[in-house]
XYZ file of C-alpha atoms in Angstrom:
244
model
C -26.972 -86.648 0.995
C -26.725 -89.543 -1.480
C -30.305 -90.497 -0.645
C -31.692 -87.076 -1.572
C -33.513 -86.613 -4.834
C -32.597 -83.164 -6.246
C -35.652 -83.331 -8.509
C -38.071 -83.516 -5.585
C -40.336 -80.457 -5.486
C -42.471 -81.438 -2.496
C -42.688 -78.859 0.312
C -40.525 -79.576 3.370
C -43.153 -78.251 5.787
C -46.859 -77.497 5.940
C -47.428 -74.888 3.186
C -48.384 -71.456 4.550
C -48.604 -72.804 8.088
C -48.827 -69.369 9.743
C -51.718 -68.326 7.502
C -53.435 -71.670 8.154
C -53.470 -71.424 11.971
C -54.505 -67.757 12.005
C -57.495 -68.242 9.692
C -60.818 -68.535 11.533
C -63.299 -70.264 9.239
C -65.151 -72.607 11.574
C -62.666 -75.435 11.020
C -60.117 -76.795 13.514
C -56.729 -75.622 12.231
C -54.479 -78.027 14.122
C -55.237 -81.326 15.837
C -53.897 -84.810 16.494
C -54.290 -87.399 13.723
C -54.524 -84.657 11.089
C -54.031 -86.427 7.731
C -54.075 -83.330 5.536
C -50.938 -82.568 3.556
C -48.335 -84.871 2.067
C -46.595 -87.666 3.953
C -44.130 -86.520 6.637
C -45.829 -83.128 6.995
C -48.907 -84.485 8.742
C -49.817 -84.774 12.412
C -50.870 -88.405 12.556
C -48.909 -89.349 15.657
C -47.119 -92.154 13.817
C -43.466 -92.551 12.880
C -43.101 -94.265 9.520
C -40.125 -92.451 8.012
C -37.185 -91.765 10.295
C -34.934 -89.622 8.086
C -36.570 -86.552 6.590
C -35.471 -82.961 6.077
C -37.832 -80.134 7.009
C -37.585 -76.391 6.920
C -38.789 -74.621 10.046
C -38.803 -71.287 11.812
C -35.381 -69.840 12.709
C -34.288 -69.650 16.333
C -35.842 -66.502 17.850
C -33.549 -63.747 19.084
C -35.306 -63.800 22.452
C -38.418 -65.214 24.127
C -40.759 -64.174 26.910
C -43.074 -66.445 28.897
C -46.411 -65.066 30.110
C -49.057 -66.602 32.376
C -52.500 -65.171 31.578
C -55.598 -65.856 33.691
C -59.223 -65.217 32.662
C -62.530 -65.281 34.517
C -64.295 -67.362 31.856
C -63.563 -69.517 28.829
C -65.070 -67.000 26.397
C -62.473 -64.414 27.459
C -59.654 -66.955 27.114
C -60.823 -67.922 23.642
C -61.168 -64.285 22.548
C -57.680 -63.594 23.919
C -56.242 -66.431 21.861
C -57.912 -65.212 18.675
C -57.304 -61.478 19.054
C -53.799 -61.518 20.523
C -51.915 -64.793 20.232
C -53.173 -65.634 16.726
C -53.526 -62.038 15.619
C -51.858 -62.392 12.219
C -49.382 -64.651 10.367
C -46.700 -62.016 10.880
C -47.259 -61.649 14.626
C -48.388 -64.643 16.654
C -47.328 -66.438 19.813
C -44.747 -69.213 19.563
C -46.886 -71.452 21.791
C -50.125 -71.200 23.748
C -51.097 -73.857 26.303
C -54.481 -73.906 28.040
C -54.876 -74.985 31.683
C -58.336 -75.274 33.242
C -58.851 -74.763 36.978
C -59.342 -78.460 37.757
C -56.103 -79.260 35.927
C -54.333 -76.534 37.870
C -55.477 -77.963 41.196
C -54.562 -81.531 40.206
C -51.039 -80.538 39.180
C -50.568 -78.638 42.429
C -51.905 -81.514 44.533
C -50.151 -84.369 42.704
C -47.343 -83.042 40.511
C -44.867 -81.321 42.816
C -42.514 -84.298 43.166
C -42.365 -84.816 39.400
C -41.699 -81.126 38.750
C -38.963 -80.951 41.392
C -37.386 -84.156 40.063
C -37.145 -82.742 36.544
C -35.868 -79.429 37.886
C -33.081 -81.185 39.814
C -32.229 -84.160 37.559
C -32.937 -82.526 34.198
C -35.324 -83.479 31.434
C -32.599 -85.565 29.769
C -32.686 -88.023 32.689
C -36.452 -88.260 32.944
C -36.693 -91.173 30.485
C -34.535 -93.470 32.610
C -36.422 -92.593 35.796
C -39.779 -93.081 34.080
C -38.716 -96.469 32.694
C -37.660 -97.496 36.207
C -41.125 -96.578 37.493
C -42.786 -98.562 34.692
C -40.539 -101.565 35.360
C -41.490 -101.580 39.031
C -45.182 -101.263 38.189
C -44.935 -104.358 35.983
C -43.622 -106.584 38.781
C -45.946 -109.485 39.733
C -46.388 -108.359 43.330
C -49.433 -106.898 45.120
C -50.061 -103.174 44.586
C -47.016 -102.799 42.294
C -49.145 -100.890 39.811
C -50.113 -98.128 42.247
C -47.465 -97.938 44.967
C -45.220 -95.479 43.055
C -48.062 -93.034 42.515
C -49.198 -93.501 46.115
C -45.731 -92.441 47.270
C -45.776 -89.450 44.911
C -49.187 -88.508 46.329
C -48.122 -88.844 49.976
C -44.905 -86.864 49.417
C -46.509 -84.079 47.394
C -47.388 -81.876 50.370
C -43.827 -82.151 51.723
C -42.565 -79.967 48.865
C -43.222 -76.261 48.341
C -45.554 -75.000 45.641
C -44.124 -75.535 42.158
C -45.094 -72.159 40.696
C -43.813 -68.762 41.861
C -46.263 -66.966 44.151
C -47.740 -64.544 41.528
C -48.746 -67.442 39.276
C -50.076 -69.526 42.174
C -52.260 -66.594 43.236
C -53.615 -66.206 39.712
C -54.170 -69.949 39.457
C -56.314 -69.990 42.581
C -58.202 -66.799 41.793
C -59.177 -67.645 38.200
C -60.594 -70.681 36.389
C -58.999 -70.421 32.929
C -55.298 -69.993 32.232
C -53.033 -69.665 29.194
C -49.299 -70.252 29.329
C -47.928 -68.324 26.368
C -44.481 -67.902 24.876
C -43.709 -64.790 22.827
C -40.740 -65.025 20.448
C -38.701 -62.363 18.666
C -38.556 -63.848 15.169
C -38.631 -60.353 13.684
C -37.628 -57.088 15.336
C -40.371 -55.722 17.563
C -42.563 -58.838 17.487
C -42.523 -59.442 21.256
C -43.241 -55.781 21.962
C -46.175 -55.842 19.541
C -47.637 -58.954 21.187
C -47.250 -57.369 24.617
C -49.022 -54.248 23.374
C -51.877 -56.359 21.983
C -52.153 -58.166 25.322
C -52.229 -54.864 27.240
C -54.937 -53.472 24.958
C -57.044 -56.602 25.273
C -56.787 -56.650 29.077
C -57.658 -52.934 29.239
C -60.732 -53.494 27.054
C -62.193 -56.070 29.468
C -64.118 -55.403 32.693
C -61.939 -54.796 35.740
C -60.334 -58.045 36.915
C -61.555 -60.083 33.929
C -58.032 -60.727 32.640
C -54.742 -60.582 34.557
C -51.280 -61.769 33.649
C -47.779 -62.268 34.972
C -44.609 -62.034 32.877
C -41.937 -64.505 34.009
C -39.019 -62.495 35.348
C -36.172 -64.926 34.735
C -35.228 -68.345 33.372
C -36.139 -70.075 36.645
C -39.693 -68.737 36.625
C -40.054 -69.707 32.961
C -38.799 -73.237 33.640
C -41.198 -73.675 36.548
C -44.146 -72.546 34.452
C -43.219 -74.865 31.567
C -42.726 -77.849 33.885
C -46.060 -77.159 35.559
C -47.809 -77.485 32.192
C -45.732 -80.569 31.307
C -46.942 -82.337 34.462
C -50.641 -82.335 33.485
C -50.950 -85.966 32.330
C -48.707 -87.766 34.863
C -50.121 -85.686 37.730
C -53.632 -86.707 36.737
C -52.767 -90.404 37.178
C -51.069 -89.730 40.514
C -54.126 -87.774 41.666
C -56.527 -90.564 40.677
C -54.418 -93.228 42.407
C -53.965 -91.044 45.478
C -57.698 -90.383 45.722
C -58.544 -94.056 45.139
C -60.192 -93.387 41.793
C -57.943 -95.579 39.626
C -59.718 -97.963 37.260
C-alpha cells in the first residue's frame, strides 16, 4: 500500500474491453504481442512489472460449458460473431477453437497427459513437466524423444478423454468451439443459450450441433482436452517420427 500513488489516474484494465472485443471493424481485437494501451494492460507476453493492481470482472454466479461443432469454418465464425460476441452486455466468458486435425492429434497423443492432470491435479503438473524436461536434457542417446515415445505408445491403453457425446461430435464434424457461458448478470446464461438455439435452428439441418456439459467432470474433461493441444502435438510428431 505504501508503494501506491493515490494521484495515479491511469486505468487498471483495458478501457471498455467488452466493447472493444465485440466491435467488428475489420481489425483483430485481441492477439499476442498487442502493444496497444498503457504499460501493464497490454498483451505483449512479457513480464516486466511483477506487482500491479488491476480491476477485472467479478466471479460469475454460475458457469456452463458447451461444446459446439460446425460443418465448416464459415459457420463457426458466424456463430462466434452472432452468439458468443453478441454484445458487450452478453458475451461468452471464453471461446476456444479446435480444428479437426487438432482434435485427432489430441485424441491420438494426449490421453496420458489429460489423465495425469485429472489424477494428480493441475497444481502438480509443473513438477512433473520439469522432471520430463530434465530427463530430456540428459546427455544420453534418444533422451530428447523417449518420454514422448512412451506417451505415444501408452496412449491407446487409456480410454477416450472426452465423454461419448463430445467424441461423436468431434469425429463427425471438422470445426469445434469449446465455450464457457457465465452468469455475470441475472439471465445472461439463459440469453446466450437462447441465442445459440436460434442460431442452430437457422442453419441447414445438421450444420451445427452442440452438447452442454452435464456436470463438473464433463466440464473438466473438455477443458483439459483443449489444454492438451500443444503438448499433444509434440508427442504426435515424435510418435509418428516427424520430429525435427
